[in-house]
C-alpha atoms as a printed R data frame, in Angstrom:
    type eleno elety resid chain resno       x       y       z
1   ATOM     1    CA   MET     A     1  18.148  17.599 -17.169
2   ATOM     2    CA   PRO     A     2  14.742  15.819 -17.710
3   ATOM     3    CA   LEU     A     3  14.302  14.103 -21.203
4   ATOM     4    CA   ILE     A     4  11.167  15.796 -22.376
5   ATOM     5    CA   GLU     A     5  10.935  19.771 -22.240
6   ATOM     6    CA   LEU     A     6   7.203  20.870 -21.007
7   ATOM     7    CA   PRO     A     7   5.916  24.191 -19.654
8   ATOM     8    CA   LEU     A     8   5.091  24.023 -15.926
9   ATOM     9    CA   HIS     A     9   1.171  23.875 -16.107
10  ATOM    10    CA   ARG     A    10   1.801  20.871 -18.414
11  ATOM    11    CA   ILE     A    11   4.348  18.874 -16.075
12  ATOM    12    CA   ILE     A    12   1.369  19.415 -13.607
13  ATOM    13    CA   LEU     A    13  -1.002  18.008 -15.920
14  ATOM    14    CA   LEU     A    14   0.834  15.065 -17.088
15  ATOM    15    CA   ASP     A    15   2.110  14.327 -13.281
16  ATOM    16    CA   ALA     A    16  -1.368  14.085 -12.326
17  ATOM    17    CA   VAL     A    17  -2.891  11.841 -15.024
18  ATOM    18    CA   ALA     A    18   0.480   9.310 -14.604
19  ATOM    19    CA   TRP     A    19   0.145   9.187 -11.001
20  ATOM    20    CA   MET     A    20  -3.830   8.236 -12.028
21  ATOM    21    CA   ILE     A    21  -2.997   5.887 -14.346
22  ATOM    22    CA   PHE     A    22  -0.261   4.395 -11.922
23  ATOM    23    CA   HIS     A    23  -1.988   3.797  -9.021
24  ATOM    24    CA   LEU     A    24  -5.206   1.996 -11.193
25  ATOM    25    CA   THR     A    25  -2.982  -0.002 -13.528
26  ATOM    26    CA   ILE     A    26  -1.254  -1.208 -10.210
27  ATOM    27    CA   SER     A    27  -4.269  -1.967  -8.379
28  ATOM    28    CA   VAL     A    28  -6.178  -3.678 -11.307
29  ATOM    29    CA   ALA     A    29  -3.159  -5.755 -11.779
30  ATOM    30    CA   ALA     A    30  -2.852  -6.831  -8.311
31  ATOM    31    CA   GLN     A    31  -6.460  -7.665  -8.111
32  ATOM    32    CA   ARG     A    32  -5.547 -10.950 -11.110
33  ATOM    33    CA   ILE     A    33  -2.846 -12.144  -8.946
34  ATOM    34    CA   PRO     A    34  -4.611 -15.116  -7.628
35  ATOM    35    CA   ILE     A    35  -5.268 -14.838  -3.702
36  ATOM    36    CA   ASN     A    36  -2.974 -18.389  -3.344
37  ATOM    37    CA   TRP     A    37  -0.026 -16.816  -4.504
38  ATOM    38    CA   PHE     A    38  -0.493 -14.237  -1.266
39  ATOM    39    CA   ALA     A    39  -0.795 -17.291   0.646
40  ATOM    40    CA   ARG     A    40   1.971 -19.132  -0.799
41  ATOM    41    CA   ASN     A    41   4.305 -16.089  -0.481
42  ATOM    42    CA   GLY     A    42   3.454 -15.382   3.097
43  ATOM    43    CA   ARG     A    43   7.216 -15.121   4.295
44  ATOM    44    CA   LEU     A    44   7.437 -11.856   1.884
45  ATOM    45    CA   PHE     A    45   4.825 -10.456   4.449
46  ATOM    46    CA   LYS     A    46   6.041 -11.567   7.902
47  ATOM    47    CA   SER     A    47   6.544  -9.366  10.573
48  ATOM    48    CA   PHE     A    48   9.979  -8.292  11.711
49  ATOM    49    CA   SER     A    49  11.183  -8.722  15.546
50  ATOM    50    CA   TRP     A    50  11.342  -5.152  15.715
51  ATOM    51    CA   GLU     A    51   7.842  -4.499  15.057
52  ATOM    52    CA   GLN     A    52   6.865  -6.301  18.147
53  ATOM    53    CA   GLU     A    53   3.778  -7.748  16.285
54  ATOM    54    CA   GLY     A    54   2.432  -4.644  14.987
55  ATOM    55    CA   ARG     A    55   2.964  -2.418  18.392
56  ATOM    56    CA   ILE     A    56   5.450  -0.333  17.258
57  ATOM    57    CA   TRP     A    57   3.048   1.111  14.566
58  ATOM    58    CA   GLN     A    58   0.717   1.819  17.119
59  ATOM    59    CA   ARG     A    59   3.614   3.557  19.549
60  ATOM    60    CA   LEU     A    60   4.955   5.697  16.524
61  ATOM    61    CA   PHE     A    61   2.445   6.709  14.891
62  ATOM    62    CA   ARG     A    62  -1.132   6.348  16.723
63  ATOM    63    CA   VAL     A    63  -2.438   4.137  13.874
64  ATOM    64    CA   LYS     A    64  -5.909   3.455  15.913
65  ATOM    65    CA   LYS     A    65  -6.592   7.142  15.975
66  ATOM    66    CA   TRP     A    66  -6.057   7.504  12.088
67  ATOM    67    CA   LYS     A    67  -6.510   4.460  10.354
68  ATOM    68    CA   GLY     A    68 -10.318   4.387  10.040
69  ATOM    69    CA   HIS     A    69 -10.370   7.901   7.990
70  ATOM    70    CA   ILE     A    70  -8.184   6.112   4.999
71  ATOM    71    CA   PRO     A    71 -10.625   5.123   2.429
72  ATOM    72    CA   ASP     A    72 -10.444   1.757   0.764
73  ATOM    73    CA   GLY     A    73  -9.404   1.184  -2.497
74  ATOM    74    CA   THR     A    74 -12.609  -0.415  -3.330
75  ATOM    75    CA   LEU     A    75 -14.536   3.001  -3.804
76  ATOM    76    CA   PHE     A    76 -11.781   2.786  -7.122
77  ATOM    77    CA   ILE     A    77 -12.020  -0.668  -7.741
78  ATOM    78    CA   SER     A    78 -15.024  -2.209  -7.506
79  ATOM    79    CA   ASN     A    79 -14.020  -5.903  -7.645
80  ATOM    80    CA   GLY     A    80 -11.858  -5.525  -4.440
81  ATOM    81    CA   TYR     A    81 -12.085  -6.487  -1.260
82  ATOM    82    CA   ASN     A    82 -13.195  -3.992   1.325
83  ATOM    83    CA   LYS     A    83 -10.937  -3.625   4.033
84  ATOM    84    CA   SER     A    84 -12.232  -1.118   5.905
85  ATOM    85    CA   HIS     A    85 -14.123  -3.661   8.265
86  ATOM    86    CA   LEU     A    86 -13.979  -7.167   9.041
87  ATOM    87    CA   HIS     A    87 -16.132  -9.721   7.162
88  ATOM    88    CA   GLY     A    88 -16.737 -12.041   9.884
89  ATOM    89    CA   ALA     A    89 -14.954 -13.346  13.040
90  ATOM    90    CA   ASP     A    90 -14.959 -16.953  11.400
91  ATOM    91    CA   ASP     A    91 -11.737 -18.567  10.522
92  ATOM    92    CA   SER     A    92 -12.222 -18.227   6.977
93  ATOM    93    CA   SER     A    93 -13.401 -14.536   7.114
94  ATOM    94    CA   LEU     A    94  -9.992 -13.577   9.197
95  ATOM    95    CA   TYR     A    95  -7.967 -15.378   6.846
96  ATOM    96    CA   ASP     A    96  -9.551 -14.272   3.456
97  ATOM    97    CA   PHE     A    97  -8.642 -10.391   5.298
98  ATOM    98    CA   LEU     A    98  -5.385 -11.335   6.227
99  ATOM    99    CA   LEU     A    99  -4.721 -12.474   2.422
100 ATOM   100    CA   GLU     A   100  -5.914  -9.268   1.537
101 ATOM   101    CA   SER     A   101  -4.118  -7.037   3.720
102 ATOM   102    CA   ARG     A   102  -1.018  -8.715   2.119
103 ATOM   103    CA   ARG     A   103  -2.213  -7.805  -1.459
104 ATOM   104    CA   ALA     A   104  -2.648  -4.278  -0.063
105 ATOM   105    CA   GLU     A   105   0.779  -3.877   1.063
106 ATOM   106    CA   CYS     A   106   1.963  -5.224  -2.192
107 ATOM   107    CA   VAL     A   107  -0.080  -2.551  -4.006
108 ATOM   108    CA   HIS     A   108   1.423  -0.210  -2.245
109 ATOM   109    CA   TRP     A   109   4.996  -0.930  -2.134
110 ATOM   110    CA   LEU     A   110   4.875  -1.242  -5.767
111 ATOM   111    CA   THR     A   111   3.539   2.085  -6.296
112 ATOM   112    CA   ILE     A   112   6.042   3.729  -4.813
113 ATOM   113    CA   LEU     A   113   8.091   2.480  -7.507
114 ATOM   114    CA   PRO     A   114   6.894   4.582 -10.739
115 ATOM   115    CA   GLY     A   115   7.856   7.915  -8.757
116 ATOM   116    CA   PHE     A   116  11.470   7.599 -10.274
117 ATOM   117    CA   LEU     A   117  10.030   7.710 -13.897
118 ATOM   118    CA   PHE     A   118   8.714  11.548 -13.122
119 ATOM   119    CA   PHE     A   119  12.564  12.117 -13.937
120 ATOM   120    CA   PHE     A   120  11.908  11.625 -17.305
121 ATOM   121    CA   TRP     A   121   9.659  14.475 -17.870
122 ATOM   122    CA   ASN     A   122  10.040  16.713 -14.476
123 ATOM   123    CA   PRO     A   123  12.841  19.023 -13.687
124 ATOM   124    CA   VAL     A   124  14.899  17.032 -10.861
125 ATOM   125    CA   TRP     A   125  13.245  19.202  -8.091
126 ATOM   126    CA   ALA     A   126   9.455  18.051  -9.193
127 ATOM   127    CA   ALA     A   127  11.021  14.717 -10.049
128 ATOM   128    CA   TRP     A   128  12.182  14.381  -6.171
129 ATOM   129    CA   LEU     A   129   8.345  15.812  -5.077
130 ATOM   130    CA   ASN     A   130   6.667  12.986  -6.866
131 ATOM   131    CA   VAL     A   131   8.888  10.802  -5.079
132 ATOM   132    CA   ALA     A   132   8.366  11.822  -1.878
133 ATOM   133    CA   TYR     A   133   4.305  11.960  -2.588
134 ATOM   134    CA   ALA     A   134   4.551   8.119  -3.638
135 ATOM   135    CA   VAL     A   135   6.360   7.522  -0.370
136 ATOM   136    CA   LEU     A   136   3.944  10.032   1.940
137 ATOM   137    CA   PHE     A   137   1.100   8.519   0.075
138 ATOM   138    CA   ASN     A   138   1.531   4.802   0.391
139 ATOM   139    CA   VAL     A   139   4.067   4.385   3.541
140 ATOM   140    CA   PRO     A   140   0.923   5.238   5.881
141 ATOM   141    CA   LEU     A   141  -1.414   2.538   4.285
142 ATOM   142    CA   ILE     A   142   1.519   0.030   4.411
143 ATOM   143    CA   VAL     A   143   1.829   0.991   7.910
144 ATOM   144    CA   VAL     A   144  -1.431   0.110   8.151
145 ATOM   145    CA   GLN     A   145  -1.431  -3.025   6.888
146 ATOM   146    CA   ARG     A   146   1.804  -3.948   8.823
147 ATOM   147    CA   PHE     A   147  -0.269  -2.889  11.965
148 ATOM   148    CA   ASN     A   148  -3.441  -4.987  11.275
149 ATOM   149    CA   ARG     A   149  -2.070  -8.331   9.926
150 ATOM   150    CA   PRO     A   150  -0.463  -9.227  13.231
151 ATOM   151    CA   ARG     A   151  -3.317  -8.750  15.086
152 ATOM   152    CA   LEU     A   152  -4.920 -11.087  12.685
153 ATOM   153    CA   GLU     A   153  -2.701 -13.668  13.066
154 ATOM   154    CA   ARG     A   154  -2.730 -13.524  16.593
155 ATOM   155    CA   LEU     A   155  -6.525 -14.254  16.187
156 ATOM   156    CA   LEU     A   156  -6.148 -17.026  13.663
157 ATOM   157    CA   ASN     A   157  -3.899 -18.883  15.922
158 ATOM   158    CA   SER     A   158  -5.504 -18.229  18.835
159 ATOM   159    CA   SER     A   159  -8.929 -20.492  17.409
160 ATOM   160    CA   ARG     A   160  -6.851 -23.396  16.193
């Protein structure tokens, strides 16, 4: 039983506003994390051996077919780093893109967490729908980062 009793139309409105606030707050907060934090903590974003340097994501989900259709977060956060395309083929540009892909993955993992707050004001079934939304919205974006990053790392390592 939720802590707050609201009519369904108000719950839907509250859920939509809450998600907008969570998405924007987490994105803006992540932009304030110095980029060197993502350089120092790269081990948090390492590929697992079972990911086969990102190839598993292509094999399972055909990432190359749909990743170009995902809007970049800079549509909403103007001072963000646009990851819809490479900004250059030099090592510095590739490294910047690599670090920003770590930031993006971090944002999307963090954006799943507030889903569990919806149990406070939603009926259980609706709270689980919000958790499902959080997972279904963010996991594909995490997959794109986990697919792209090993490719960037290979490019960087081949040029050294």
